Short mmCIF file of C-alpha atoms in Angstrom, two decimals:
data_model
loop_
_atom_site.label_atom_id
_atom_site.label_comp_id
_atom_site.label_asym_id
_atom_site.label_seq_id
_atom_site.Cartn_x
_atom_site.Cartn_y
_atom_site.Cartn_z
CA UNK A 1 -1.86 -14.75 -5.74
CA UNK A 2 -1.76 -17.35 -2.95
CA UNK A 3 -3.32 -18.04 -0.35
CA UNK A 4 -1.32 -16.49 2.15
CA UNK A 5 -0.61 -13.28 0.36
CA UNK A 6 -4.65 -13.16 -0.20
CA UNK A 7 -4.92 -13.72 3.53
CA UNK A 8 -2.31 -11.02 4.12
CA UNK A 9 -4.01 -8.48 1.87
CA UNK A 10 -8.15 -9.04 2.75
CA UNK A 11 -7.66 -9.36 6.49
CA UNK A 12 -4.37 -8.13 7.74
CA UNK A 13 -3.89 -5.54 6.11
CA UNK A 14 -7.04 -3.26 6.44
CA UNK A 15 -6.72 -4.02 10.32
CA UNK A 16 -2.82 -3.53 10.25
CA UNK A 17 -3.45 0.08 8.06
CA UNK A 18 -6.10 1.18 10.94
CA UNK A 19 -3.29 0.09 13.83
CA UNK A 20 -0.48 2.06 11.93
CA UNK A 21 -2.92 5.10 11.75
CA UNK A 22 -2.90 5.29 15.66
CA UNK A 23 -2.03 8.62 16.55
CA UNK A 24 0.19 7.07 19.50
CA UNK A 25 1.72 4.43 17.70
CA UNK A 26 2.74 6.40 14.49
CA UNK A 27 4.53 8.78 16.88
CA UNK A 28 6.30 6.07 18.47
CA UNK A 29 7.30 4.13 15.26
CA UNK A 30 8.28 7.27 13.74
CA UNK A 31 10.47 7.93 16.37
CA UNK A 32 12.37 4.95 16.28
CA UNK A 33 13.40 5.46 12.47
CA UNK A 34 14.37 8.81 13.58
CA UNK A 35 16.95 7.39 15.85
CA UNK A 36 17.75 5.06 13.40
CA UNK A 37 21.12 7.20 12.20
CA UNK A 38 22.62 6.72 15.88
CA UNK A 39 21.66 3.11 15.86
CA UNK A 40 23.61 2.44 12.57
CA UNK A 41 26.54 4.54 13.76
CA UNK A 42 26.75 3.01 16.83
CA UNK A 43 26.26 -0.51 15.19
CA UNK A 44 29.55 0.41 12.94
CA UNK A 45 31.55 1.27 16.65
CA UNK A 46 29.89 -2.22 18.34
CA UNK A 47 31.32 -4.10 14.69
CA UNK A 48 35.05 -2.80 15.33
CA UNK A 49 34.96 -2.91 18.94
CA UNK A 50 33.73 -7.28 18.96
CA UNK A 51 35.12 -8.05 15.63
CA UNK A 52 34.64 -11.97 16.12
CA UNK A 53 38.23 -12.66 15.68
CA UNK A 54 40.08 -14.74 18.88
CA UNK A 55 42.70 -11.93 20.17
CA UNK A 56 40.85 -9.06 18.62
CA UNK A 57 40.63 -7.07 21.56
CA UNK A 58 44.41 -7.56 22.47
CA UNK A 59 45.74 -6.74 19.03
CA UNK A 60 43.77 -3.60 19.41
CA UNK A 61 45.99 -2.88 22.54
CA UNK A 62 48.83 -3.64 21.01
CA UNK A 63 48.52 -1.32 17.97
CA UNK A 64 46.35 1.26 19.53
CA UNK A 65 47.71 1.33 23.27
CA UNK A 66 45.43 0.38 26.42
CA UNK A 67 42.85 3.50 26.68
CA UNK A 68 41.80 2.08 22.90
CA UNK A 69 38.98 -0.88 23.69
CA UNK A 70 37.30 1.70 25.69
CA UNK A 71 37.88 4.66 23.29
CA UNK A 72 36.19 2.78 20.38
CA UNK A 73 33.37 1.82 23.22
CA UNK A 74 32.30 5.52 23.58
CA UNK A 75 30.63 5.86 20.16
CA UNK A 76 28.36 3.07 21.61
CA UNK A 77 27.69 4.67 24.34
CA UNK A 78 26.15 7.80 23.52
CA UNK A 79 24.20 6.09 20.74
CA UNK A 80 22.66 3.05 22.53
CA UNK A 81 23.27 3.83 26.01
CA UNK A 82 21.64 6.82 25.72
CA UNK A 83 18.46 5.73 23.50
CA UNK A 84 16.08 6.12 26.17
CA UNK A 85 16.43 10.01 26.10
CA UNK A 86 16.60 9.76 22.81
CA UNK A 87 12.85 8.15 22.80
CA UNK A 88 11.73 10.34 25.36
CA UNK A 89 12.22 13.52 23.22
CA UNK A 90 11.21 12.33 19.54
CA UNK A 91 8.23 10.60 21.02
CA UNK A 92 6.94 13.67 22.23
CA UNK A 93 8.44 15.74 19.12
CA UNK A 94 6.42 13.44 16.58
CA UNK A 95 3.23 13.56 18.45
CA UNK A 96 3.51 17.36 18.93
CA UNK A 97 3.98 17.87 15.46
CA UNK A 98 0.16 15.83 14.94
CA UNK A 99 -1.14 18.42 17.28
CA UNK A 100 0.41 21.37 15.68
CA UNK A 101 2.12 22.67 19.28
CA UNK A 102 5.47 23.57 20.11
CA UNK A 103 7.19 20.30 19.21
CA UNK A 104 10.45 21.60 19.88
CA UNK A 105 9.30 23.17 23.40
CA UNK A 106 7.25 19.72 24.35
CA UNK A 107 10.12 17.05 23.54
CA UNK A 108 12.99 19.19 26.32
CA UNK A 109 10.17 19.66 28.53
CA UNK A 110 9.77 15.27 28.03
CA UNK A 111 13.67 14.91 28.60
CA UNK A 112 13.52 17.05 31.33
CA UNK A 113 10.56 15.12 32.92
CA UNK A 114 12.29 11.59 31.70
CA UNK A 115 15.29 12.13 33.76
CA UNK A 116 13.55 13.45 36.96
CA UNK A 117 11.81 10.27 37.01
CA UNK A 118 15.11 8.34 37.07
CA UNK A 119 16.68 7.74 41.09
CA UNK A 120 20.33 9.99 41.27
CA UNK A 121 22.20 7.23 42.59
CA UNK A 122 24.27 4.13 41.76
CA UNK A 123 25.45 1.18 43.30
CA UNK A 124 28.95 0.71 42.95
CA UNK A 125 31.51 -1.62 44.36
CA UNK A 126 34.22 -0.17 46.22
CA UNK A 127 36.68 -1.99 47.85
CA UNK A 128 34.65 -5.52 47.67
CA UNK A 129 31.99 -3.55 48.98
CA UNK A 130 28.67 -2.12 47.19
CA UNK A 131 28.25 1.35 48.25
CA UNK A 132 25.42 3.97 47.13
CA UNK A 133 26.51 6.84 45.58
CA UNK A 134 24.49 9.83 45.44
CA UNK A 135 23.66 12.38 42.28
CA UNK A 136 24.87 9.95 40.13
CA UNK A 137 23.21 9.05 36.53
CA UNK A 138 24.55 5.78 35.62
CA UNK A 139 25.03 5.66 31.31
CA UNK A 140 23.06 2.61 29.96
CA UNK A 141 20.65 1.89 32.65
CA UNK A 142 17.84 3.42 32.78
CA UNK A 143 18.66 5.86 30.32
CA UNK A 144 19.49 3.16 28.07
CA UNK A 145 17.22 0.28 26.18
CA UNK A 146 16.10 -0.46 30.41
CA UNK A 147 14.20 2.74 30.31
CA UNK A 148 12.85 2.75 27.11
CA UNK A 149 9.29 1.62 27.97
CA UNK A 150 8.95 4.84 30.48
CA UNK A 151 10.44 6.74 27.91
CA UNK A 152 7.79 6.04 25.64
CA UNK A 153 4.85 6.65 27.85
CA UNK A 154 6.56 9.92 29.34
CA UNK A 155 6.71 10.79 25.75
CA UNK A 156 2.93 10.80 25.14
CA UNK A 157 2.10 11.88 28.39
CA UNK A 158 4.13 15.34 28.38
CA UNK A 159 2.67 16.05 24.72
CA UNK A 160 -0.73 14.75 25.42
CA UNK A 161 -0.84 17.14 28.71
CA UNK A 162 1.08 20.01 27.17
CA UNK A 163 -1.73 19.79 24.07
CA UNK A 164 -4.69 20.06 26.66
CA UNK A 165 -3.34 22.90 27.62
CA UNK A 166 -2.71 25.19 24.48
CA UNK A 167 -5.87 23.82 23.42
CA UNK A 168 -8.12 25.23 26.27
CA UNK A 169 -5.74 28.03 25.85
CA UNK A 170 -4.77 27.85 29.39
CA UNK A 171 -1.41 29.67 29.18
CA UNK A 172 0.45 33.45 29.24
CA UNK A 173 -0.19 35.17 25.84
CA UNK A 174 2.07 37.64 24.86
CA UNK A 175 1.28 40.82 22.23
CA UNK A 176 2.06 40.16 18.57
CA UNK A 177 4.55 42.66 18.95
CA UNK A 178 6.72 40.63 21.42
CA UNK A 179 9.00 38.35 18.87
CA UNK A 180 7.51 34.70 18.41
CA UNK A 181 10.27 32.84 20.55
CA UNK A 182 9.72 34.59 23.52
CA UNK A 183 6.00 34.32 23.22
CA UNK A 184 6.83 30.45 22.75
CA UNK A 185 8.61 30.56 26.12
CA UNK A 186 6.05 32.01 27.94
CA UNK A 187 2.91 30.11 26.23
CA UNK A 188 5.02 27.11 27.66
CA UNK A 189 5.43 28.25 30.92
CA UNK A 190 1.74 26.96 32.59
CA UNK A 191 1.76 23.75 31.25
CA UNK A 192 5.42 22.68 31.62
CA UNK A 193 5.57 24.25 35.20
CA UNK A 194 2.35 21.81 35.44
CA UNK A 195 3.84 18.31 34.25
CA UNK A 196 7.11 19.00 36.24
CA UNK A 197 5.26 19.06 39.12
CA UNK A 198 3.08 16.23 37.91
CA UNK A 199 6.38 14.66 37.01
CA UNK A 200 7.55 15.32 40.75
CA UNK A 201 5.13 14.57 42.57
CA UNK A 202 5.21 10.54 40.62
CA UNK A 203 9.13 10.06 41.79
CA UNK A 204 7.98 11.07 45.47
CA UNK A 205 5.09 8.74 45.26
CA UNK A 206 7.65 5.89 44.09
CA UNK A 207 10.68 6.89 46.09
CA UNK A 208 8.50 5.58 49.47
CA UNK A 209 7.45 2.51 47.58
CA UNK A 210 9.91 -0.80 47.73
CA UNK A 211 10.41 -0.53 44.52
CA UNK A 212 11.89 3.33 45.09
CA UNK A 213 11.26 4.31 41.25
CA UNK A 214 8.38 4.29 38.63
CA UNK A 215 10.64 3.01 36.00
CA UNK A 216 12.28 0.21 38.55
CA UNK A 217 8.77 -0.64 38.83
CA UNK A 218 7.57 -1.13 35.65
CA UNK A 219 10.79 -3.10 34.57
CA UNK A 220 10.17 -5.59 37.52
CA UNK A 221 6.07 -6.31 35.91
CA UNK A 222 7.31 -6.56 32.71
CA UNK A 223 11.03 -8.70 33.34
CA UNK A 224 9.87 -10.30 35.70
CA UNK A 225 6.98 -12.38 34.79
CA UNK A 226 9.27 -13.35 32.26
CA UNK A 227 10.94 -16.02 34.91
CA UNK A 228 7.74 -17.97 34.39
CA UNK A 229 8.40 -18.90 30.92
CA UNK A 230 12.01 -19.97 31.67
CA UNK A 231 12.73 -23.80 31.96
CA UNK A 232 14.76 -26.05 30.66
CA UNK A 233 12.16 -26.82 27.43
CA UNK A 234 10.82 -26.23 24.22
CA UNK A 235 7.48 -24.36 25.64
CA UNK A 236 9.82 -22.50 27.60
CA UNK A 237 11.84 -21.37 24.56
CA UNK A 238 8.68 -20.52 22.53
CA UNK A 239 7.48 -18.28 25.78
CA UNK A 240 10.51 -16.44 25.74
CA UNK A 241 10.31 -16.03 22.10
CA UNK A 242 7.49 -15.19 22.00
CA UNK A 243 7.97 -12.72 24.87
CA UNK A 244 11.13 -10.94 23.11
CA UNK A 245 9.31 -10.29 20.07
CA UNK A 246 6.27 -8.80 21.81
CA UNK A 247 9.21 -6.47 23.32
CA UNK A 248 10.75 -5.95 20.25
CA UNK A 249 7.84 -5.15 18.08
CA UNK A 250 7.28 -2.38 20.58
CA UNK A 251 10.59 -0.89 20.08
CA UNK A 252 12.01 -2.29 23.46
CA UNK A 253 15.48 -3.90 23.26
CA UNK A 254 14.00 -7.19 24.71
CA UNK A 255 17.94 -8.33 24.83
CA UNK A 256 18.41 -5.74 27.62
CA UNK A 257 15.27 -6.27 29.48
CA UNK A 258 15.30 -9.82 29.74
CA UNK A 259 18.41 -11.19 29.82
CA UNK A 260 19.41 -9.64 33.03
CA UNK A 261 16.75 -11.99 34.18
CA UNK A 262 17.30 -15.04 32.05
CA UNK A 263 21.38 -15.24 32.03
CA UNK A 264 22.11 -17.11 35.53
CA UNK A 265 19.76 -19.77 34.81
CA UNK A 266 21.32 -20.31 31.49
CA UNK A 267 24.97 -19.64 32.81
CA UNK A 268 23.84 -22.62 35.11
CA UNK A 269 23.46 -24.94 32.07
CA UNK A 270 26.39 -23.94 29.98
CA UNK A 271 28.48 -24.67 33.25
CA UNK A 272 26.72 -28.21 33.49
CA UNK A 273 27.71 -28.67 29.52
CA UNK A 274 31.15 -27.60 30.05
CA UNK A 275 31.72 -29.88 32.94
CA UNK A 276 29.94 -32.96 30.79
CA UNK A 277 32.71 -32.60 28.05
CA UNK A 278 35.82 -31.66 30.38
CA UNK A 279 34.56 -35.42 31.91
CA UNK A 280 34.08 -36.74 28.47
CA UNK A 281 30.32 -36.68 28.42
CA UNK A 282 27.70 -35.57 26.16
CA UNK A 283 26.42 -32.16 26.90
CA UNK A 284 23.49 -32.47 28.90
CA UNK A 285 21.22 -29.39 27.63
CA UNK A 286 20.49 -27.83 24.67
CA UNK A 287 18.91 -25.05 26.15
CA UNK A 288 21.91 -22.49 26.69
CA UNK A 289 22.08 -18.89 25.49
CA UNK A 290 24.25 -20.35 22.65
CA UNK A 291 21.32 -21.86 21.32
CA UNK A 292 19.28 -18.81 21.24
CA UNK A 293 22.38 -17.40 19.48
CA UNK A 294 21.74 -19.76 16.76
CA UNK A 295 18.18 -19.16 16.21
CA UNK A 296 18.15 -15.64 15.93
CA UNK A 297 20.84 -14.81 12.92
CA UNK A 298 20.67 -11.24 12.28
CA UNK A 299 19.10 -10.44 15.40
CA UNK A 300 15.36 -10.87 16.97
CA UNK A 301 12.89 -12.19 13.98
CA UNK A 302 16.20 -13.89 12.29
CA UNK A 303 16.22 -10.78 10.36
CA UNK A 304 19.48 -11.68 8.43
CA UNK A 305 16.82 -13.92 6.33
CA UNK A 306 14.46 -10.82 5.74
CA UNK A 307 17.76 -8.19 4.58
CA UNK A 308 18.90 -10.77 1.86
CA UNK A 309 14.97 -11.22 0.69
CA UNK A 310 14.96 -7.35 0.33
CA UNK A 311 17.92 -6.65 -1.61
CA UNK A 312 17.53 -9.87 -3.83
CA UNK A 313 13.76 -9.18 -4.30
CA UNK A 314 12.65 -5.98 -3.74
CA UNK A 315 11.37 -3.54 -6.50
CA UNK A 316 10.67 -0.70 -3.69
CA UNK A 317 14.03 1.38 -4.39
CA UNK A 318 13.90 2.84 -0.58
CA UNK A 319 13.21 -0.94 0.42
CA UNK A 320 16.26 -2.47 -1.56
CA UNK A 321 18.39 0.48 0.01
CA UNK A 322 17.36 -0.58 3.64
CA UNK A 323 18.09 -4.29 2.70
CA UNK A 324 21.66 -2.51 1.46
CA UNK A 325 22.36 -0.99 4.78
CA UNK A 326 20.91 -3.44 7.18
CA UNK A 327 22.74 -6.68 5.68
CA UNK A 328 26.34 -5.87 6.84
CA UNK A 329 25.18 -5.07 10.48
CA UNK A 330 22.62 -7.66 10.34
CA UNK A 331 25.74 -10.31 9.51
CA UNK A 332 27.24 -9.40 13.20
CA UNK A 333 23.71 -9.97 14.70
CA UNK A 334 22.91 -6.11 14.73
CA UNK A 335 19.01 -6.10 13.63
CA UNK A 336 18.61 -1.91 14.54
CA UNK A 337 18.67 -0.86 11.32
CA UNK A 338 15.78 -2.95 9.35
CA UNK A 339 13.96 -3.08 12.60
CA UNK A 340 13.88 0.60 12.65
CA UNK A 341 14.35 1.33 9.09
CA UNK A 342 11.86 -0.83 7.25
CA UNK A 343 10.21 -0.66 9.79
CA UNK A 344 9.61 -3.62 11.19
CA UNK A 345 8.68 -2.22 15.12
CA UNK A 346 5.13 -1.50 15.10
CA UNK A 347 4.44 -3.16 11.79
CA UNK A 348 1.66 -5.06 12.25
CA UNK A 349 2.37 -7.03 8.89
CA UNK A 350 5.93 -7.60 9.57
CA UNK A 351 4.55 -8.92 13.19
CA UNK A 352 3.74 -12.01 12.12
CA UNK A 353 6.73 -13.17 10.53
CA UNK A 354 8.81 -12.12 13.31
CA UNK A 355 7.03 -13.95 15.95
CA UNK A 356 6.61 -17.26 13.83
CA UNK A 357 9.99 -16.94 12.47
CA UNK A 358 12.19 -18.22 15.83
CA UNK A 359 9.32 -20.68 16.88
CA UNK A 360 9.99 -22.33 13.57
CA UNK A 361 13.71 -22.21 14.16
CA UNK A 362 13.42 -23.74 17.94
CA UNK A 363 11.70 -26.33 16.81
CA UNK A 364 14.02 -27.13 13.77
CA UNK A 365 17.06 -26.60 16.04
CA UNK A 366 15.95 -28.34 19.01
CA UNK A 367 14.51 -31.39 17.36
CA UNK A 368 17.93 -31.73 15.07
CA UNK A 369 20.18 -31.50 18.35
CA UNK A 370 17.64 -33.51 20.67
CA UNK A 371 17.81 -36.59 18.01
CA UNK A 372 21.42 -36.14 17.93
CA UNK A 373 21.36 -34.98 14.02
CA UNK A 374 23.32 -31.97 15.16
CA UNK A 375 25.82 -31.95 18.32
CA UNK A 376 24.40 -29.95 21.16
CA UNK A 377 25.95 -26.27 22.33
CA UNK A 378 29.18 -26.85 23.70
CA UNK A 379 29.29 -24.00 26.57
CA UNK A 380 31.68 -21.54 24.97
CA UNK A 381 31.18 -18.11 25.00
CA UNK A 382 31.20 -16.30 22.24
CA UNK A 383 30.97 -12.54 20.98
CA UNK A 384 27.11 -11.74 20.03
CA UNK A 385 28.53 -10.12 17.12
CA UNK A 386 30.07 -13.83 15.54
CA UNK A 387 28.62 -13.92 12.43
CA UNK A 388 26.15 -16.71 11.35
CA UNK A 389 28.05 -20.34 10.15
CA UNK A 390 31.32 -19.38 11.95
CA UNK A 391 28.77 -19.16 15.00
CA UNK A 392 27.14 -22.95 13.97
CA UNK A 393 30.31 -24.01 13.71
CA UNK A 394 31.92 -22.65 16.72
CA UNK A 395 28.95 -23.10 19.19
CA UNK A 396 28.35 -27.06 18.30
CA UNK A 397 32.31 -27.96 17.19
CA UNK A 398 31.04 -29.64 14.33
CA UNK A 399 30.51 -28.58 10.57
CA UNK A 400 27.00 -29.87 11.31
CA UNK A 401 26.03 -26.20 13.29
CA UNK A 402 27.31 -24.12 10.10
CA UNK A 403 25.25 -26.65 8.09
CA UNK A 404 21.70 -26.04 10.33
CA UNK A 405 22.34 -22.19 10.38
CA UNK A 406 22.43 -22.45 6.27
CA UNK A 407 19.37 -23.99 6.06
CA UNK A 408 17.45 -21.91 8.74
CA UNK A 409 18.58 -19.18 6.81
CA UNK A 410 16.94 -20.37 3.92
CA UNK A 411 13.91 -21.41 6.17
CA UNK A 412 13.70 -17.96 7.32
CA UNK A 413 13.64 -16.35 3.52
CA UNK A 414 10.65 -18.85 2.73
CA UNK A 415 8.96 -17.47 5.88
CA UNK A 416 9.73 -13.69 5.33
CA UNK A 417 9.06 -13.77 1.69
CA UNK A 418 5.61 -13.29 1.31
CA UNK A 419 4.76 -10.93 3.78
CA UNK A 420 8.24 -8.58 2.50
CA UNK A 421 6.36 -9.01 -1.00
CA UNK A 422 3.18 -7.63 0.42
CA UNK A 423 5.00 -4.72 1.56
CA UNK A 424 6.85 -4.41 -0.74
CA UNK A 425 4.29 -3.52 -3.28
CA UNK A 426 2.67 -1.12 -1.72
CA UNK A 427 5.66 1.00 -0.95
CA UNK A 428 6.28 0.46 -4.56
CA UNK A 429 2.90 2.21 -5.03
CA UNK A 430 3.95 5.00 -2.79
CA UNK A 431 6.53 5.25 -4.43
CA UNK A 432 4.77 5.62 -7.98
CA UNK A 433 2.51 8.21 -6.47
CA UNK A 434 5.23 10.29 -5.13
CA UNK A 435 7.09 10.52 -8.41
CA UNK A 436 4.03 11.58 -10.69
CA UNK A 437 3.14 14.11 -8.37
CA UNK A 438 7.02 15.09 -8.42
CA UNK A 439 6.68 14.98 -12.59
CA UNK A 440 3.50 16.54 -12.19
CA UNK A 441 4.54 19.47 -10.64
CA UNK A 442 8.10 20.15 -12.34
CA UNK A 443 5.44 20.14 -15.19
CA UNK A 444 3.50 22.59 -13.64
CA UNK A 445 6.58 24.72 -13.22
#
């Protein structure tokens, strides 16, 4: 055994074990590999929709008529446009089902209290002009990956509330005669008329506030503070690593929280790039989303790296199956599935290679373009979804890119591998222990 893996097993893992037992956080990760069959569908939809090909999307208009980009879009939508609700209701469903309430009762009554947190209106341009529009719920904001955080603590909150209640057995109860869903329905009654008005009386409180919303206001503390890591340098790169994969380990599509924040100031550089080589200059920054593009191949962690470890060396069969599933998506940059699957969000094991993992890679990357081993990003834009190599080749205009992808790849397995072994064995133990109490009982039979 080395002496990382001993590290891994004597003093990461008995705290990481205790963390995973967390009531809270086993509900949450839980939920997120329950939603993990509309992230892989929707991943298929994103795939056809941004096939990295150049006149992809006009060939689809050509063979499919003009309605067809957005028809193949929709798919998307409903999956990861909607995840927030999503959230909202297994969050509360998983953590019901700890307490032994209504878990089917508690995660509508989190929906329910999700959405009345969310402002009915939209800002939308008409006519060059922004106009609000009123009783409007706008797909992908907040009820997307923006509102995810809220949708996690409304989770707990509604079932944490809702089990205070049955257990003080502070509710209506019905005679055994009356049939068991009605007596459900009116059990519920005290304590979900409760944290709707709880719910209520939070938007009011928020609507008078600048920031007119609970979950605008929480976005703005957590996106926000992000600008401070933002510069044109390496310790800003690390910071908003660094800062992703804190998102990300959470379950929080750090991708949709903090770009919205991040992209002028690097639309600012890629303009300054593309202007140096129109005038026959060297690109002056390396900086530019492109190179954050590069660094994270497969997704936030580099997860591509982590998918081929676990098909080429897992002996977990449910393991090697996830490494099956997630490699295709993770080769267009869709990380969902073995974030969700393995899991790798609220893994405190799988923590550590994820947030070392792109710090490695910036510095790799950064020192190879910065001494000129590598040419610096170019200023195209590209899909996400262009697949590692073609992307190093594409984003730099020189084989050289392909080439430093390759071997961060292979920087990334070394990384990965040790703590996906550690895992690895003792799901295979799981595993072992499942199917001799399976024998054991088709013995007993």
């Amino acid at each position: 055994m080395s002496k990382l893996e001993k590290i891994v097993n004597e003093k990461i893992s008995p705290v990481a074990q205790k963390i995973s037992a967390q009531r809270h956080l086993r509900a949450i990760r839980d939920s997120f590999a329950t939603i993990m069959t509309f992230l892989i569908i929707g991943s298929v939809f994103m795939i056809i929709a941004n096939f990295p090909i150049t006149g992809w999307e006009e060939l689809q208009v050509k063979l499919f008529g003009e309605e067809f980009p957005q028809l193949i879009m929709t798919p998307v939508r409903v999956t990861f446009d909607f995840m927030a609700v999503y959230i909202a209701a297994a969050v509360a469903y998983n953590l019901s089902k700890r307490y032994n309430i209504d878990a089917f009762t508690v995660s509508l009554l989190s929906i329910a209290s999700f959405i009345l947190l969310i402002p009915f209106n939209a800002n939308i341009e008409l006519d060059g002009k922004m106009q609000v529009v009123p009783k409007v719920l706008q797909i992908g904001q907040w009820v997307g990956a923006k509102g995810l955080i809220v949708a996690i603590l409304v989770g707990i909150f509604v079932a944490e509330v809702f089990n205070i209640f049955i257990k003080k057995n502070i509710s209506i109860k019905m005679p055994p005669s009356v049939p068991e869903a009605v007596s459900k329905a009116f059990s519920a009654l005290i304590p979900g008329f409760v944290i709707i008005c709880i719910t209520l009386i939070i938007r009011t409180i928020f609507a008078s506030t600048s920031y007119g919303s609970l979950l605008e206001m929480i976005y703005s503390l957590v996106a926000m503070p992000a600008q401070a890591f933002i510069g044109n340098s390496v310790l800003g790169a690390i910071g908003l690593s660094v800062t992703s994969t804190l998102f990300w380990f959470l379950g929080i599509n750090a991708t949709s929280t903090l770009n919205g924040v991040v992209r002028p100031f690097w639309l600012q550089l890629q303009q300054q790039n593309i202007a140096a080589i129109q005038a026959g200059l060297q690109p002056p920054h390396i900086l530019t989303e492109q190179f954050y593009d590069l660094i994270y191949m497969g997704g936030i962690g580099a997860t591509l790296g982590a998918c081929i470890i676990l098909i080429l060396k897992s002996k977990s069969k449910q393991y090697k199956q996830i490494g099956k599933i997630s490699v295709i998506p993770g080769i267009f940059n869709i990380n969902e599935p073995v974030m969700f699957g393995l899991p790798i969000v609220l893994n405190p094991i799988a923590f550590i290679p994820l947030l070392i993992t792109p710090v490695v890679l910036i510095l790799i990357n950064y020192s190879a373009m910065y001494f000129g081993i590598v040419p610096k990003p170019n200023g195209i834009f590209l899909p996400w979804t262009t697949p590692p190599l073609i992307q190093g080749y594409l984003i730099t205009g020189s084989i050289k890119g392909a080439l430093l992808q390759l071997f961060d790849i292979i920087v990334v397995m070394g990384i990965w591998y040790p703590f996906l072994k550690v895992m690895d064995k003792k799901q295979c133990e799981i595993e072992m222990k499942e199917q001799e109490e399976d024998e054991d009982f088709d013995f007993k039979l």
